[in-house]
Tab-separated table of N, CA, C and O in Angstrom:
chain	number	residue	atom	x	y	z
A	15	MET	N	-51.975	22.146	-17.241
A	15	MET	CA	-51.705	21.615	-15.928
A	15	MET	C	-50.334	22.037	-15.398
A	15	MET	O	-50.043	21.818	-14.245
A	16	ARG	N	-49.526	22.651	-16.234
A	16	ARG	CA	-48.193	23.050	-15.778
A	16	ARG	C	-48.245	24.010	-14.597
A	16	ARG	O	-47.337	24.040	-13.780
A	17	GLU	N	-49.298	24.817	-14.527
A	17	GLU	CA	-49.388	25.741	-13.402
A	17	GLU	C	-49.786	25.047	-12.112
A	17	GLU	O	-49.630	25.595	-11.036
A	18	LEU	N	-50.274	23.810	-12.203
A	18	LEU	CA	-50.669	23.065	-11.014
A	18	LEU	C	-49.657	22.017	-10.582
A	18	LEU	O	-49.549	21.700	-9.405
A	19	ILE	N	-48.944	21.463	-11.530
A	19	ILE	CA	-48.061	20.331	-11.260
A	19	ILE	C	-46.607	20.755	-11.367
A	19	ILE	O	-46.188	21.334	-12.369
A	20	GLU	N	-45.847	20.448	-10.337
A	20	GLU	CA	-44.405	20.647	-10.389
A	20	GLU	C	-43.798	19.320	-10.825
A	20	GLU	O	-43.803	18.335	-10.079
A	21	GLU	N	-43.330	19.293	-12.043
A	21	GLU	CA	-42.861	18.064	-12.681
A	21	GLU	C	-41.898	17.280	-11.795
A	21	GLU	O	-40.883	17.807	-11.341
A	22	GLY	N	-42.260	16.027	-11.554
A	22	GLY	CA	-41.406	15.132	-10.786
A	22	GLY	C	-41.514	15.280	-9.281
A	22	GLY	O	-41.003	14.447	-8.542
A	23	THR	N	-42.163	16.344	-8.805
A	23	THR	CA	-42.294	16.557	-7.371
A	23	THR	C	-43.726	16.315	-6.909
A	23	THR	O	-43.977	15.526	-6.012
A	24	THR	N	-44.672	17.013	-7.538
A	24	THR	CA	-46.071	16.862	-7.144
A	24	THR	C	-46.880	16.101	-8.181
A	24	THR	O	-48.064	15.853	-7.981
A	25	GLY	N	-46.258	15.753	-9.279
A	25	GLY	CA	-46.950	15.006	-10.326
A	25	GLY	C	-46.074	14.843	-11.541
A	25	GLY	O	-44.897	15.216	-11.533
A	26	ARG	N	-46.639	14.259	-12.566
A	26	ARG	CA	-45.927	14.074	-13.830
A	26	ARG	C	-46.825	14.537	-14.953
A	26	ARG	O	-48.021	14.274	-14.948
A	27	LEU	N	-46.259	15.207	-15.913
A	27	LEU	CA	-46.980	15.632	-17.107
A	27	LEU	C	-46.588	14.700	-18.244
A	27	LEU	O	-45.404	14.512	-18.522
A	28	VAL	N	-47.565	14.101	-18.873
A	28	VAL	CA	-47.284	13.127	-19.933
A	28	VAL	C	-48.060	13.487	-21.187
A	28	VAL	O	-49.061	14.209	-21.129
A	29	THR	N	-47.592	12.982	-22.305
A	29	THR	CA	-48.248	13.275	-23.578
A	29	THR	C	-48.739	12.027	-24.300
A	29	THR	O	-49.363	12.136	-25.348
A	30	ASP	N	-48.425	10.854	-23.739
A	30	ASP	CA	-48.862	9.631	-24.398
A	30	ASP	C	-49.050	8.509	-23.371
A	30	ASP	O	-48.748	8.674	-22.192
A	31	VAL	N	-49.558	7.388	-23.842
A	31	VAL	CA	-49.853	6.260	-22.954
A	31	VAL	C	-48.568	5.726	-22.321
A	31	VAL	O	-48.539	5.425	-21.120
A	32	ALA	N	-47.504	5.631	-23.070
A	32	ALA	CA	-46.240	5.118	-22.519
A	32	ALA	C	-45.749	6.007	-21.380
A	32	ALA	O	-45.275	5.521	-20.353
A	33	GLY	N	-45.877	7.304	-21.550
A	33	GLY	CA	-45.490	8.227	-20.495
A	33	GLY	C	-46.362	8.069	-19.266
A	33	GLY	O	-45.886	8.155	-18.129
A	34	ALA	N	-47.657	7.839	-19.469
A	34	ALA	CA	-48.575	7.633	-18.345
A	34	ALA	C	-48.231	6.352	-17.595
A	34	ALA	O	-48.240	6.326	-16.360
A	35	VAL	N	-47.910	5.300	-18.314
A	35	VAL	CA	-47.526	4.034	-17.676
A	35	VAL	C	-46.268	4.235	-16.845
A	35	VAL	O	-46.185	3.788	-15.702
A	36	ASP	N	-45.294	4.939	-17.383
A	36	ASP	CA	-44.058	5.217	-16.646
A	36	ASP	C	-44.347	6.068	-15.410
A	36	ASP	O	-43.795	5.833	-14.340
A	37	ALA	N	-45.212	7.057	-15.553
A	37	ALA	CA	-45.550	7.933	-14.423
A	37	ALA	C	-46.198	7.141	-13.303
A	37	ALA	O	-45.873	7.336	-12.124
A	38	VAL	N	-47.099	6.237	-13.646
A	38	VAL	CA	-47.764	5.414	-12.628
A	38	VAL	C	-46.745	4.519	-11.940
A	38	VAL	O	-46.799	4.326	-10.720
A	39	ALA	N	-45.787	4.014	-12.679
A	39	ALA	CA	-44.762	3.141	-12.096
A	39	ALA	C	-43.916	3.875	-11.065
A	39	ALA	O	-43.373	3.268	-10.148
A	40	HIS	N	-43.814	5.196	-11.192
A	40	HIS	CA	-42.982	5.990	-10.284
A	40	HIS	C	-43.802	6.855	-9.327
A	40	HIS	O	-43.276	7.803	-8.742
A	41	ILE	N	-45.062	6.537	-9.163
A	41	ILE	CA	-45.944	7.376	-8.353
A	41	ILE	C	-45.494	7.461	-6.898
A	41	ILE	O	-45.709	8.466	-6.228
A	42	GLY	N	-44.819	6.438	-6.405
A	42	GLY	CA	-44.346	6.437	-5.020
A	42	GLY	C	-43.256	7.457	-4.738
A	42	GLY	O	-42.968	7.758	-3.581
A	43	THR	N	-42.669	8.048	-5.766
A	43	THR	CA	-41.594	9.022	-5.564
A	43	THR	C	-42.130	10.448	-5.425
A	43	THR	O	-41.365	11.360	-5.134
A	44	LEU	N	-43.430	10.628	-5.619
A	44	LEU	CA	-44.029	11.961	-5.551
A	44	LEU	C	-44.403	12.320	-4.119
A	44	LEU	O	-44.642	11.449	-3.295
A	45	GLU	N	-44.482	13.625	-3.860
A	45	GLU	CA	-44.932	14.093	-2.557
A	45	GLU	C	-46.376	13.668	-2.366
A	45	GLU	O	-47.191	13.787	-3.270
A	46	SER	N	-46.702	13.179	-1.172
A	46	SER	CA	-48.048	12.672	-0.955
A	46	SER	C	-49.061	13.768	-0.654
A	46	SER	O	-50.249	13.586	-0.824
A	47	ARG	N	-48.591	14.918	-0.184
A	47	ARG	CA	-49.497	16.025	0.115
A	47	ARG	C	-49.025	17.269	-0.611
A	47	ARG	O	-47.845	17.589	-0.598
A	48	PRO	N	-49.955	17.994	-1.210
A	48	PRO	CA	-49.559	19.242	-1.866
A	48	PRO	C	-49.054	20.258	-0.841
A	48	PRO	O	-49.460	20.253	0.314
A	49	ASP	N	-48.175	21.105	-1.277
A	49	ASP	CA	-47.606	22.140	-0.426
A	49	ASP	C	-48.525	23.366	-0.470
A	49	ASP	O	-48.615	24.058	-1.477
A	50	ARG	N	-49.217	23.640	0.630
A	50	ARG	CA	-50.164	24.754	0.670
A	50	ARG	C	-49.469	26.085	0.405
A	50	ARG	O	-49.992	26.932	-0.323
A	51	ALA	N	-48.304	26.278	0.973
A	51	ALA	CA	-47.596	27.548	0.789
A	51	ALA	C	-47.298	27.792	-0.690
A	51	ALA	O	-47.415	28.916	-1.183
A	52	GLN	N	-46.930	26.744	-1.395
A	52	GLN	CA	-46.641	26.893	-2.821
A	52	GLN	C	-47.918	27.207	-3.605
A	52	GLN	O	-47.916	28.044	-4.505
A	53	ALA	N	-49.021	26.571	-3.240
A	53	ALA	CA	-50.298	26.854	-3.910
A	53	ALA	C	-50.731	28.298	-3.677
A	53	ALA	O	-51.179	28.968	-4.603
A	54	VAL	N	-50.584	28.782	-2.451
A	54	VAL	CA	-50.948	30.171	-2.147
A	54	VAL	C	-50.046	31.129	-2.912
A	54	VAL	O	-50.503	32.133	-3.458
A	55	ALA	N	-48.754	30.804	-2.987
A	55	ALA	CA	-47.823	31.670	-3.718
A	55	ALA	C	-48.179	31.756	-5.200
A	55	ALA	O	-48.038	32.807	-5.825
A	56	ARG	N	-48.675	30.664	-5.758
A	56	ARG	CA	-49.030	30.653	-7.176
A	56	ARG	C	-50.425	31.195	-7.453
A	56	ARG	O	-50.654	31.836	-8.470
A	57	PHE	N	-51.383	30.893	-6.553
A	57	PHE	CA	-52.781	31.170	-6.867
A	57	PHE	C	-53.516	31.995	-5.825
A	57	PHE	O	-54.717	32.202	-5.951
A	58	GLY	N	-52.844	32.462	-4.798
A	58	GLY	CA	-53.493	33.269	-3.771
A	58	GLY	C	-53.996	34.590	-4.338
A	58	GLY	O	-53.510	35.073	-5.365
A	59	HIS	N	-54.977	35.174	-3.668
A	59	HIS	CA	-55.569	36.395	-4.206
A	59	HIS	C	-54.564	37.544	-4.291
A	59	HIS	O	-54.613	38.336	-5.230
A	60	ASP	N	-53.631	37.635	-3.354
A	60	ASP	CA	-52.621	38.708	-3.429
A	60	ASP	C	-51.784	38.579	-4.694
A	60	ASP	O	-51.529	39.559	-5.393
A	61	ARG	N	-51.360	37.381	-4.996
A	61	ARG	CA	-50.535	37.142	-6.172
A	61	ARG	C	-51.332	37.412	-7.447
A	61	ARG	O	-50.845	38.018	-8.393
A	62	MET	N	-52.596	36.985	-7.459
A	62	MET	CA	-53.414	37.191	-8.647
A	62	MET	C	-53.684	38.680	-8.882
A	62	MET	O	-53.635	39.152	-10.016
A	63	VAL	N	-53.954	39.411	-7.817
A	63	VAL	CA	-54.173	40.860	-7.956
A	63	VAL	C	-52.910	41.525	-8.490
A	63	VAL	O	-52.966	42.354	-9.397
A	64	ASP	N	-51.759	41.152	-7.944
A	64	ASP	CA	-50.492	41.722	-8.431
A	64	ASP	C	-50.296	41.438	-9.915
A	64	ASP	O	-49.836	42.300	-10.669
A	65	ALA	N	-50.646	40.227	-10.356
A	65	ALA	CA	-50.493	39.870	-11.766
A	65	ALA	C	-51.425	40.701	-12.644
A	65	ALA	O	-51.019	41.181	-13.710
A	66	TYR	N	-52.676	40.876	-12.204
A	66	TYR	CA	-53.604	41.699	-12.977
A	66	TYR	C	-53.133	43.142	-13.051
A	66	TYR	O	-53.186	43.780	-14.112
A	67	VAL	N	-52.662	43.693	-11.957
A	67	VAL	CA	-52.166	45.070	-11.947
A	67	VAL	C	-50.995	45.208	-12.915
A	67	VAL	O	-50.896	46.193	-13.662
A	68	ALA	N	-50.106	44.221	-12.931
A	68	ALA	CA	-48.959	44.268	-13.844
A	68	ALA	C	-49.425	44.294	-15.298
A	68	ALA	O	-48.884	45.051	-16.122
A	69	VAL	N	-50.427	43.500	-15.630
A	69	VAL	CA	-50.950	43.489	-17.005
A	69	VAL	C	-51.599	44.826	-17.337
A	69	VAL	O	-51.372	45.387	-18.423
A	70	TYR	N	-52.395	45.358	-16.424
A	70	TYR	CA	-53.026	46.662	-16.668
A	70	TYR	C	-51.972	47.747	-16.887
A	70	TYR	O	-52.122	48.604	-17.759
A	71	ARG	N	-50.902	47.708	-16.115
A	71	ARG	CA	-49.839	48.700	-16.285
A	71	ARG	C	-49.182	48.581	-17.657
A	71	ARG	O	-48.852	49.587	-18.285
A	72	GLN	N	-48.983	47.354	-18.128
A	72	GLN	CA	-48.405	47.150	-19.456
A	72	GLN	C	-49.319	47.720	-20.535
A	72	GLN	O	-48.863	48.354	-21.483
A	73	VAL	N	-50.613	47.485	-20.376
A	73	VAL	CA	-51.573	47.987	-21.366
A	73	VAL	C	-51.579	49.513	-21.380
A	73	VAL	O	-51.535	50.134	-22.445
A	74	VAL	N	-51.597	50.115	-20.213
A	74	VAL	CA	-51.602	51.581	-20.132
A	74	VAL	C	-50.304	52.152	-20.693
A	74	VAL	O	-50.307	53.136	-21.435
A	75	ALA	N	-49.185	51.530	-20.379
A	75	ALA	CA	-47.892	52.014	-20.868
A	75	ALA	C	-47.788	51.917	-22.389
A	75	ALA	O	-47.126	52.733	-23.022
A	76	ALA	N	-48.467	50.933	-22.975
A	76	ALA	CA	-48.415	50.755	-24.426
A	76	ALA	C	-49.169	51.871	-25.154
A	76	ALA	O	-48.916	52.131	-26.327
A	77	GLY	N	-50.075	52.523	-24.449
A	77	GLY	CA	-50.822	53.621	-25.068
A	77	GLY	C	-51.944	53.112	-25.937
A	77	GLY	O	-52.156	51.915	-26.076
A	78	PRO	N	-52.647	54.043	-26.567
A	78	PRO	CA	-53.788	53.657	-27.403
A	78	PRO	C	-53.316	52.901	-28.641
A	78	PRO	O	-52.255	53.170	-29.196
A	79	GLY	N	-54.113	51.955	-29.044
A	79	GLY	CA	-53.793	51.158	-30.218
A	79	GLY	C	-54.209	51.867	-31.495
A	79	GLY	O	-54.761	52.974	-31.469
A	80	PRO	N	-53.974	51.258	-32.638
A	80	PRO	CA	-54.302	51.881	-33.919
A	80	PRO	C	-55.801	52.144	-34.085
A	80	PRO	O	-56.190	53.092	-34.727
A	81	GLN	N	-56.645	51.339	-33.475
A	81	GLN	CA	-58.090	51.557	-33.589
A	81	GLN	C	-58.490	52.839	-32.877
A	81	GLN	O	-59.354	53.561	-33.321
A	82	SER	N	-57.849	53.145	-31.747
A	82	SER	CA	-58.163	54.380	-31.006
A	82	SER	C	-57.774	55.596	-31.844
A	82	SER	O	-58.492	56.586	-31.866
A	83	ALA	N	-56.663	55.542	-32.539
A	83	ALA	CA	-56.212	56.687	-33.342
A	83	ALA	C	-57.166	56.921	-34.512
A	83	ALA	O	-57.386	58.062	-34.906
A	84	ALA	N	-57.742	55.862	-35.048
A	84	ALA	CA	-58.641	56.007	-36.192
A	84	ALA	C	-59.943	56.681	-35.808
A	84	ALA	O	-60.599	57.306	-36.638
A	85	ARG	N	-60.337	56.592	-34.562
A	85	ARG	CA	-61.599	57.194	-34.103
A	85	ARG	C	-61.498	58.700	-33.911
A	85	ARG	O	-62.494	59.382	-33.891
A	86	THR	N	-60.292	59.214	-33.731
A	86	THR	CA	-60.159	60.646	-33.462
A	86	THR	C	-60.044	61.462	-34.708
A	86	THR	O	-59.913	61.039	-35.777
């Protein structure tokens, strides 16, 4: 959920019941509406395509792995 929740601003991330109780007690301090611009920046198709391209470039730059060398 870390990619969806901005800690203390749009929600709270908790790991136990005590943390959940505390989070509910402070729910009034959170933003009542999610920020669309922030969601688009994190999950919009342009951003996702850029992230995939970056990963593909890393894979290509790394070259063939040991399994590829064994086949030749």
